[in-house]
Amino acid sequence: MRRRSLRILQGGLTAVFILSCAPRPAGAQYLEPSRSYAPADARYVSGGIFARDFKPRPGNTAPESLAVSYTRVMPVVGFRQGPVDFLFGYTTYDLHGAARSAIYFGVTFTGEYVLSGNRERALVLPFLVDADFTKSESAGTLHDNFDVGSIGIGTGIKYRTNGESVDFSVMAAAVIHYSFDGYSLQTGSSPAAVAEAVALLPGVGILNGLALGYRFRFQAWTLGNGRYDYRTVNNGIFLGVMF
C-alpha cells in the first residue's frame, strides 16, 4: 500500500510538472498593448478650399494703383505623410479690370512632445518647421508682384483622442518666419497663427478611410521699405482619402 501511494504521488508530481511546462492558451501569451502615446502616421491626399482674404497692411507703402487686395475662394490640394504636410492652392481674381493669379505652396513638419496622456487621449506640445511661398500678382510689372518665400519655426498646443472608429486632433500654434522677396531681394519677418482640426475615419469610404478637417492660417509680412507689407487670412475645410 505504501509503495502504491508513493507511485501515485510520483505520478501526480510528474503530471503537475508537465502541465506547468506546457504552452499556455494563446490569449495569455500576449502582454497588454503599450498605452504610450504614438504620433499619427496616416497618409492621405486631400482636396478643399480656402476662403482667402489678402490685403495691404496699414504700413504698406505701395501706390494704390499697384497695391494688391482681393477676397476669393482658393481651391487647395494636399498630401500628408505622418508628420509632413504639403499644401498647394491656386486662384484668380480681378484687379483693375484684369485677371490676376494667386498661388500658395506650403510644407510643414511637425514634431510632438507629450505633456500628459496616453495612446487613447493626450495633450501634446507640437514643434513646427514651416516653409511657404506666396504669390499675388499686381497691376504693375513683375517687380511689383508679391512673390515672397518664408521659412520659420513655431510651437503651440495640441489635443488628440484616438479610438477604434475615429482619430481626432485639434491644434493651434504660432510661427515666426524669416521672409524674402523673389525679385527685389528684400528680407523681413512674417509671423503666422495656424490652427487645424482633423478627424481620421479608418474603415469609412474607400481605400483605408477618410480624413475630414478644417484649416486656419493668418500670416502677415513686413519686408524692406514696406512695399511688400501684406497680411492674409485663410480658413476652409478639406476631405481626404487615406491609403
PDB file of C-alpha atoms in Angstrom:
ATOM      1  CA  MET A   1       0.000   0.000   0.000  1.00  0.00           C
ATOM      2  CA  ARG A   2       2.806   2.360   0.908  1.00  0.00           C
ATOM      3  CA  ARG A   3       4.599   1.592  -2.361  1.00  0.00           C
ATOM      4  CA  ARG A   4       1.354   2.161  -4.305  1.00  0.00           C
ATOM      5  CA  SER A   5       0.815   5.527  -2.602  1.00  0.00           C
ATOM      6  CA  LEU A   6       4.371   6.526  -3.462  1.00  0.00           C
ATOM      7  CA  ARG A   7       3.766   5.697  -7.118  1.00  0.00           C
ATOM      8  CA  ILE A   8       0.555   7.777  -7.146  1.00  0.00           C
ATOM      9  CA  LEU A   9       2.387  10.696  -5.544  1.00  0.00           C
ATOM     10  CA  GLN A  10       5.203  10.444  -8.081  1.00  0.00           C
ATOM     11  CA  GLY A  11       2.674  10.291 -10.922  1.00  0.00           C
ATOM     12  CA  GLY A  12       0.868  13.372  -9.600  1.00  0.00           C
ATOM     13  CA  LEU A  13       4.082  15.378  -9.295  1.00  0.00           C
ATOM     14  CA  THR A  14       5.060  14.356 -12.834  1.00  0.00           C
ATOM     15  CA  ALA A  15       1.668  15.485 -14.167  1.00  0.00           C
ATOM     16  CA  VAL A  16       1.955  18.843 -12.398  1.00  0.00           C
ATOM     17  CA  PHE A  17       5.461  19.348 -13.835  1.00  0.00           C
ATOM     18  CA  ILE A  18       4.262  18.509 -17.365  1.00  0.00           C
ATOM     19  CA  LEU A  19       1.269  20.855 -17.091  1.00  0.00           C
ATOM     20  CA  SER A  20       3.461  23.671 -15.781  1.00  0.00           C
ATOM     21  CA  CYS A  21       5.789  23.325 -18.786  1.00  0.00           C
ATOM     22  CA  ALA A  22       3.018  23.041 -21.363  1.00  0.00           C
ATOM     23  CA  PRO A  23       2.237  26.134 -23.528  1.00  0.00           C
ATOM     24  CA  ARG A  24      -0.405  28.386 -22.049  1.00  0.00           C
ATOM     25  CA  PRO A  25      -3.535  29.303 -24.021  1.00  0.00           C
ATOM     26  CA  ALA A  26      -2.852  31.733 -26.862  1.00  0.00           C
ATOM     27  CA  GLY A  27      -4.823  34.526 -25.207  1.00  0.00           C
ATOM     28  CA  ALA A  28      -2.472  34.519 -22.216  1.00  0.00           C
ATOM     29  CA  GLN A  29       0.716  34.748 -24.260  1.00  0.00           C
ATOM     30  CA  TYR A  30       0.250  38.409 -25.196  1.00  0.00           C
ATOM     31  CA  LEU A  31       1.143  41.246 -22.885  1.00  0.00           C
ATOM     32  CA  GLU A  32      -1.208  44.205 -22.586  1.00  0.00           C
ATOM     33  CA  PRO A  33      -0.656  46.517 -25.559  1.00  0.00           C
ATOM     34  CA  SER A  34       1.518  49.535 -24.861  1.00  0.00           C
ATOM     35  CA  ARG A  35      -0.568  52.540 -23.893  1.00  0.00           C
ATOM     36  CA  SER A  36       2.177  55.085 -24.542  1.00  0.00           C
ATOM     37  CA  TYR A  37       1.493  57.892 -27.000  1.00  0.00           C
ATOM     38  CA  ALA A  38       2.334  57.351 -30.683  1.00  0.00           C
ATOM     39  CA  PRO A  39       2.092  60.176 -33.286  1.00  0.00           C
ATOM     40  CA  ALA A  40      -0.360  59.678 -36.120  1.00  0.00           C
ATOM     41  CA  ASP A  41       1.229  58.060 -39.182  1.00  0.00           C
ATOM     42  CA  ALA A  42      -1.737  58.417 -41.551  1.00  0.00           C
ATOM     43  CA  ARG A  43      -1.078  59.050 -45.224  1.00  0.00           C
ATOM     44  CA  TYR A  44      -3.701  60.759 -47.360  1.00  0.00           C
ATOM     45  CA  VAL A  45      -4.358  63.069 -50.274  1.00  0.00           C
ATOM     46  CA  SER A  46      -6.962  65.785 -49.856  1.00  0.00           C
ATOM     47  CA  GLY A  47      -8.881  68.470 -51.640  1.00  0.00           C
ATOM     48  CA  GLY A  48     -10.597  71.502 -50.185  1.00  0.00           C
ATOM     49  CA  ILE A  49     -10.927  75.264 -50.198  1.00  0.00           C
ATOM     50  CA  PHE A  50      -9.511  78.346 -48.532  1.00  0.00           C
ATOM     51  CA  ALA A  51     -11.669  81.416 -48.068  1.00  0.00           C
ATOM     52  CA  ARG A  52      -8.730  83.756 -48.688  1.00  0.00           C
ATOM     53  CA  ASP A  53      -8.583  87.449 -47.803  1.00  0.00           C
ATOM     54  CA  PHE A  54      -5.385  89.221 -48.916  1.00  0.00           C
ATOM     55  CA  LYS A  55      -4.853  92.907 -48.156  1.00  0.00           C
ATOM     56  CA  PRO A  56      -2.102  95.525 -47.615  1.00  0.00           C
ATOM     57  CA  ARG A  57      -1.129  96.213 -44.014  1.00  0.00           C
ATOM     58  CA  PRO A  58      -1.524  99.767 -42.660  1.00  0.00           C
ATOM     59  CA  GLY A  59       2.206 100.444 -43.156  1.00  0.00           C
ATOM     60  CA  ASN A  60       2.246  99.357 -46.817  1.00  0.00           C
ATOM     61  CA  THR A  61       3.994 101.968 -48.985  1.00  0.00           C
ATOM     62  CA  ALA A  62       2.946 100.698 -52.440  1.00  0.00           C
ATOM     63  CA  PRO A  63       0.936 103.170 -54.566  1.00  0.00           C
ATOM     64  CA  GLU A  64      -2.787 102.454 -54.634  1.00  0.00           C
ATOM     65  CA  SER A  65      -2.546 101.559 -58.335  1.00  0.00           C
ATOM     66  CA  LEU A  66      -0.018  98.802 -57.539  1.00  0.00           C
ATOM     67  CA  ALA A  67      -1.357  97.529 -54.207  1.00  0.00           C
ATOM     68  CA  VAL A  68      -2.879  94.059 -54.199  1.00  0.00           C
ATOM     69  CA  SER A  69      -6.183  93.358 -52.492  1.00  0.00           C
ATOM     70  CA  TYR A  70      -8.693  90.552 -53.049  1.00  0.00           C
ATOM     71  CA  THR A  71     -11.085  88.171 -51.338  1.00  0.00           C
ATOM     72  CA  ARG A  72     -11.520  84.868 -53.143  1.00  0.00           C
ATOM     73  CA  VAL A  73     -12.176  81.176 -52.634  1.00  0.00           C
ATOM     74  CA  MET A  74      -8.936  79.316 -53.341  1.00  0.00           C
ATOM     75  CA  PRO A  75      -9.118  75.589 -54.211  1.00  0.00           C
ATOM     76  CA  VAL A  76      -6.353  73.643 -52.420  1.00  0.00           C
ATOM     77  CA  VAL A  77      -4.921  70.141 -52.702  1.00  0.00           C
ATOM     78  CA  GLY A  78      -2.766  68.465 -50.100  1.00  0.00           C
ATOM     79  CA  PHE A  79      -0.706  65.417 -49.261  1.00  0.00           C
ATOM     80  CA  ARG A  80       0.142  64.287 -45.747  1.00  0.00           C
ATOM     81  CA  GLN A  81       2.504  61.535 -44.652  1.00  0.00           C
ATOM     82  CA  GLY A  82       2.773  61.285 -40.880  1.00  0.00           C
ATOM     83  CA  PRO A  83       4.434  64.481 -39.599  1.00  0.00           C
ATOM     84  CA  VAL A  84       4.929  66.070 -43.044  1.00  0.00           C
ATOM     85  CA  ASP A  85       2.159  68.077 -44.708  1.00  0.00           C
ATOM     86  CA  PHE A  86       2.198  69.577 -48.231  1.00  0.00           C
ATOM     87  CA  LEU A  87      -0.440  72.069 -49.384  1.00  0.00           C
ATOM     88  CA  PHE A  88      -0.925  73.828 -52.726  1.00  0.00           C
ATOM     89  CA  GLY A  89      -3.566  76.385 -53.665  1.00  0.00           C
ATOM     90  CA  TYR A  90      -4.334  78.437 -56.776  1.00  0.00           C
ATOM     91  CA  THR A  91      -6.963  81.000 -57.683  1.00  0.00           C
ATOM     92  CA  THR A  92      -7.539  84.064 -59.867  1.00  0.00           C
ATOM     93  CA  TYR A  93      -9.036  87.443 -59.035  1.00  0.00           C
ATOM     94  CA  ASP A  94      -9.925  90.682 -60.796  1.00  0.00           C
ATOM     95  CA  LEU A  95      -7.690  93.680 -60.132  1.00  0.00           C
ATOM     96  CA  HIS A  96      -8.056  96.967 -62.039  1.00  0.00           C
ATOM     97  CA  GLY A  97     -10.066  95.283 -64.768  1.00  0.00           C
ATOM     98  CA  ALA A  98      -7.731  92.329 -65.450  1.00  0.00           C
ATOM     99  CA  ALA A  99      -7.480  88.767 -64.181  1.00  0.00           C
ATOM    100  CA  ARG A 100      -4.568  88.126 -61.811  1.00  0.00           C
ATOM    101  CA  SER A 101      -3.227  84.916 -60.263  1.00  0.00           C
ATOM    102  CA  ALA A 102      -2.562  83.887 -56.676  1.00  0.00           C
ATOM    103  CA  ILE A 103      -0.544  80.853 -55.559  1.00  0.00           C
ATOM    104  CA  TYR A 104       0.117  79.362 -52.161  1.00  0.00           C
ATOM    105  CA  PHE A 105       2.502  76.461 -51.522  1.00  0.00           C
ATOM    106  CA  GLY A 106       3.372  75.315 -48.035  1.00  0.00           C
ATOM    107  CA  VAL A 107       5.306  72.499 -46.348  1.00  0.00           C
ATOM    108  CA  THR A 108       5.070  71.836 -42.619  1.00  0.00           C
ATOM    109  CA  PHE A 109       6.949  69.317 -40.485  1.00  0.00           C
ATOM    110  CA  THR A 110       5.523  68.719 -37.018  1.00  0.00           C
ATOM    111  CA  GLY A 111       7.272  67.008 -34.126  1.00  0.00           C
ATOM    112  CA  GLU A 112       5.431  66.260 -30.877  1.00  0.00           C
ATOM    113  CA  TYR A 113       6.278  66.209 -27.174  1.00  0.00           C
ATOM    114  CA  VAL A 114       3.711  64.605 -24.892  1.00  0.00           C
ATOM    115  CA  LEU A 115       2.708  66.749 -21.918  1.00  0.00           C
ATOM    116  CA  SER A 116       0.231  64.258 -20.477  1.00  0.00           C
ATOM    117  CA  GLY A 117      -1.937  61.328 -21.512  1.00  0.00           C
ATOM    118  CA  ASN A 118      -1.525  58.054 -23.377  1.00  0.00           C
ATOM    119  CA  ARG A 119      -2.309  56.390 -26.704  1.00  0.00           C
ATOM    120  CA  GLU A 120      -6.042  56.984 -26.380  1.00  0.00           C
ATOM    121  CA  ARG A 121      -6.021  60.590 -25.155  1.00  0.00           C
ATOM    122  CA  ALA A 122      -3.164  63.074 -24.885  1.00  0.00           C
ATOM    123  CA  LEU A 123      -2.199  66.719 -24.556  1.00  0.00           C
ATOM    124  CA  VAL A 124       0.791  67.408 -26.809  1.00  0.00           C
ATOM    125  CA  LEU A 125       3.280  70.212 -27.388  1.00  0.00           C
ATOM    126  CA  PRO A 126       3.866  70.442 -31.166  1.00  0.00           C
ATOM    127  CA  PHE A 127       7.075  71.809 -32.695  1.00  0.00           C
ATOM    128  CA  LEU A 128       6.691  73.127 -36.253  1.00  0.00           C
ATOM    129  CA  VAL A 129       9.149  73.780 -39.056  1.00  0.00           C
ATOM    130  CA  ASP A 130       7.156  75.689 -41.654  1.00  0.00           C
ATOM    131  CA  ALA A 131       8.048  76.902 -45.150  1.00  0.00           C
ATOM    132  CA  ASP A 132       5.775  78.615 -47.667  1.00  0.00           C
ATOM    133  CA  PHE A 133       5.729  80.526 -50.930  1.00  0.00           C
ATOM    134  CA  THR A 134       3.020  83.109 -51.628  1.00  0.00           C
ATOM    135  CA  LYS A 135       2.420  84.828 -54.956  1.00  0.00           C
ATOM    136  CA  SER A 136      -0.193  87.512 -55.674  1.00  0.00           C
ATOM    137  CA  GLU A 137       0.031  89.461 -58.914  1.00  0.00           C
ATOM    138  CA  SER A 138      -0.309  93.245 -59.021  1.00  0.00           C
ATOM    139  CA  ALA A 139      -1.301  95.545 -61.863  1.00  0.00           C
ATOM    140  CA  GLY A 140       2.339  96.561 -62.407  1.00  0.00           C
ATOM    141  CA  THR A 141       5.473  94.745 -63.546  1.00  0.00           C
ATOM    142  CA  LEU A 142       6.961  91.504 -62.201  1.00  0.00           C
ATOM    143  CA  HIS A 143       8.837  93.523 -59.572  1.00  0.00           C
ATOM    144  CA  ASP A 144       5.518  94.838 -58.247  1.00  0.00           C
ATOM    145  CA  ASN A 145       4.067  91.366 -57.683  1.00  0.00           C
ATOM    146  CA  PHE A 146       4.061  89.836 -54.230  1.00  0.00           C
ATOM    147  CA  ASP A 147       6.450  86.857 -54.610  1.00  0.00           C
ATOM    148  CA  VAL A 148       7.604  86.002 -51.106  1.00  0.00           C
ATOM    149  CA  GLY A 149       9.104  82.877 -49.612  1.00  0.00           C
ATOM    150  CA  SER A 150       9.296  82.224 -45.875  1.00  0.00           C
ATOM    151  CA  ILE A 151      10.788  79.664 -43.526  1.00  0.00           C
ATOM    152  CA  GLY A 152      10.215  79.542 -39.796  1.00  0.00           C
ATOM    153  CA  ILE A 153       9.701  77.626 -36.568  1.00  0.00           C
ATOM    154  CA  GLY A 154       6.914  77.612 -34.026  1.00  0.00           C
ATOM    155  CA  THR A 155       5.040  75.822 -31.298  1.00  0.00           C
ATOM    156  CA  GLY A 156       1.605  75.682 -29.715  1.00  0.00           C
ATOM    157  CA  ILE A 157      -0.753  73.144 -28.171  1.00  0.00           C
ATOM    158  CA  LYS A 158      -2.493  70.026 -29.476  1.00  0.00           C
ATOM    159  CA  TYR A 159      -5.146  67.690 -28.092  1.00  0.00           C
ATOM    160  CA  ARG A 160      -5.754  64.242 -29.568  1.00  0.00           C
ATOM    161  CA  THR A 161      -8.141  61.367 -28.942  1.00  0.00           C
ATOM    162  CA  ASN A 162      -7.584  58.054 -30.695  1.00  0.00           C
ATOM    163  CA  GLY A 163     -10.288  55.388 -30.750  1.00  0.00           C
ATOM    164  CA  GLU A 164     -11.132  52.414 -32.946  1.00  0.00           C
ATOM    165  CA  SER A 165     -13.517  54.341 -35.186  1.00  0.00           C
ATOM    166  CA  VAL A 166     -12.039  57.856 -35.172  1.00  0.00           C
ATOM    167  CA  ASP A 167      -8.696  59.555 -34.555  1.00  0.00           C
ATOM    168  CA  PHE A 168      -9.439  63.215 -33.792  1.00  0.00           C
ATOM    169  CA  SER A 169      -6.985  66.033 -33.104  1.00  0.00           C
ATOM    170  CA  VAL A 170      -7.140  69.811 -32.765  1.00  0.00           C
ATOM    171  CA  MET A 171      -4.056  72.021 -32.840  1.00  0.00           C
ATOM    172  CA  ALA A 172      -3.206  75.735 -32.618  1.00  0.00           C
ATOM    173  CA  ALA A 173       0.280  77.214 -32.990  1.00  0.00           C
ATOM    174  CA  ALA A 174       2.251  80.396 -33.612  1.00  0.00           C
ATOM    175  CA  VAL A 175       5.139  80.533 -36.099  1.00  0.00           C
ATOM    176  CA  ILE A 176       7.770  83.191 -36.757  1.00  0.00           C
ATOM    177  CA  HIS A 177       9.307  83.211 -40.246  1.00  0.00           C
ATOM    178  CA  TYR A 178      12.279  84.741 -41.999  1.00  0.00           C
ATOM    179  CA  SER A 179      10.924  86.049 -45.333  1.00  0.00           C
ATOM    180  CA  PHE A 180      12.484  87.156 -48.612  1.00  0.00           C
ATOM    181  CA  ASP A 181      11.118  88.652 -51.832  1.00  0.00           C
ATOM    182  CA  GLY A 182      11.943  86.786 -55.012  1.00  0.00           C
ATOM    183  CA  TYR A 183      12.723  89.811 -57.197  1.00  0.00           C
ATOM    184  CA  SER A 184      13.820  92.736 -55.024  1.00  0.00           C
ATOM    185  CA  LEU A 185      15.845  90.573 -52.586  1.00  0.00           C
ATOM    186  CA  GLN A 186      14.306  92.493 -49.686  1.00  0.00           C
ATOM    187  CA  THR A 187      14.036  90.497 -46.479  1.00  0.00           C
ATOM    188  CA  GLY A 188      11.991  90.715 -43.330  1.00  0.00           C
ATOM    189  CA  SER A 189       9.825  88.771 -40.926  1.00  0.00           C
ATOM    190  CA  SER A 190       6.491  87.033 -41.110  1.00  0.00           C
ATOM    191  CA  PRO A 191       4.543  85.908 -38.031  1.00  0.00           C
ATOM    192  CA  ALA A 192       1.747  83.420 -38.547  1.00  0.00           C
ATOM    193  CA  ALA A 193      -1.021  81.827 -36.495  1.00  0.00           C
ATOM    194  CA  VAL A 194      -2.211  78.411 -37.637  1.00  0.00           C
ATOM    195  CA  ALA A 195      -4.913  76.049 -36.445  1.00  0.00           C
ATOM    196  CA  GLU A 196      -6.255  72.726 -37.608  1.00  0.00           C
ATOM    197  CA  ALA A 197      -8.848  70.138 -36.646  1.00  0.00           C
ATOM    198  CA  VAL A 198      -8.674  66.694 -38.278  1.00  0.00           C
ATOM    199  CA  ALA A 199     -10.814  63.574 -37.926  1.00  0.00           C
ATOM    200  CA  LEU A 200      -9.378  60.349 -39.386  1.00  0.00           C
ATOM    201  CA  LEU A 201     -12.033  57.717 -40.068  1.00  0.00           C
ATOM    202  CA  PRO A 202     -10.467  54.327 -40.866  1.00  0.00           C
ATOM    203  CA  GLY A 203     -12.829  51.887 -42.491  1.00  0.00           C
ATOM    204  CA  VAL A 204     -15.131  54.632 -43.804  1.00  0.00           C
ATOM    205  CA  GLY A 205     -15.261  55.292 -47.543  1.00  0.00           C
ATOM    206  CA  ILE A 206     -12.716  53.890 -49.991  1.00  0.00           C
ATOM    207  CA  LEU A 207      -9.187  52.511 -49.529  1.00  0.00           C
ATOM    208  CA  ASN A 208      -8.050  52.974 -45.883  1.00  0.00           C
ATOM    209  CA  GLY A 209     -10.664  55.517 -44.842  1.00  0.00           C
ATOM    210  CA  LEU A 210     -11.443  59.220 -44.934  1.00  0.00           C
ATOM    211  CA  ALA A 211      -9.875  62.333 -43.442  1.00  0.00           C
ATOM    212  CA  LEU A 212     -12.108  65.315 -42.649  1.00  0.00           C
ATOM    213  CA  GLY A 213     -10.702  68.603 -41.476  1.00  0.00           C
ATOM    214  CA  TYR A 214     -10.640  72.359 -41.069  1.00  0.00           C
ATOM    215  CA  ARG A 215      -7.627  74.669 -41.539  1.00  0.00           C
ATOM    216  CA  PHE A 216      -6.967  78.266 -40.475  1.00  0.00           C
ATOM    217  CA  ARG A 217      -3.930  80.379 -41.315  1.00  0.00           C
ATOM    218  CA  PHE A 218      -3.243  84.033 -40.583  1.00  0.00           C
ATOM    219  CA  GLN A 219       0.043  85.428 -41.853  1.00  0.00           C
ATOM    220  CA  ALA A 220       1.497  88.952 -42.017  1.00  0.00           C
ATOM    221  CA  TRP A 221       4.647  90.144 -43.788  1.00  0.00           C
ATOM    222  CA  THR A 222       6.983  93.069 -43.043  1.00  0.00           C
ATOM    223  CA  LEU A 223       9.670  93.419 -45.721  1.00  0.00           C
ATOM    224  CA  GLY A 224      12.198  96.087 -46.646  1.00  0.00           C
ATOM    225  CA  ASN A 225      10.739  99.563 -47.114  1.00  0.00           C
ATOM    226  CA  GLY A 226       7.128  98.478 -46.590  1.00  0.00           C
ATOM    227  CA  ARG A 227       6.225  97.881 -50.243  1.00  0.00           C
ATOM    228  CA  TYR A 228       5.538  94.212 -49.506  1.00  0.00           C
ATOM    229  CA  ASP A 229       3.769  94.638 -46.177  1.00  0.00           C
ATOM    230  CA  TYR A 230       0.635  92.490 -46.510  1.00  0.00           C
ATOM    231  CA  ARG A 231      -1.481  90.148 -44.477  1.00  0.00           C
ATOM    232  CA  THR A 232      -3.712  87.230 -45.367  1.00  0.00           C
ATOM    233  CA  VAL A 233      -6.460  85.315 -43.570  1.00  0.00           C
ATOM    234  CA  ASN A 234      -7.305  81.819 -44.812  1.00  0.00           C
ATOM    235  CA  ASN A 235      -9.774  79.292 -43.497  1.00  0.00           C
ATOM    236  CA  GLY A 236     -11.573  76.347 -45.010  1.00  0.00           C
ATOM    237  CA  ILE A 237     -12.462  72.668 -44.986  1.00  0.00           C
ATOM    238  CA  PHE A 238     -10.981  69.633 -46.712  1.00  0.00           C
ATOM    239  CA  LEU A 239     -11.746  65.978 -47.447  1.00  0.00           C
ATOM    240  CA  GLY A 240      -9.038  63.371 -47.874  1.00  0.00           C
ATOM    241  CA  VAL A 241      -8.661  59.698 -48.762  1.00  0.00           C
ATOM    242  CA  MET A 242      -6.204  57.580 -46.763  1.00  0.00           C
ATOM    243  CA  PHE A 243      -4.107  54.944 -48.482  1.00  0.00           C
TER     244      PHE A 243
END
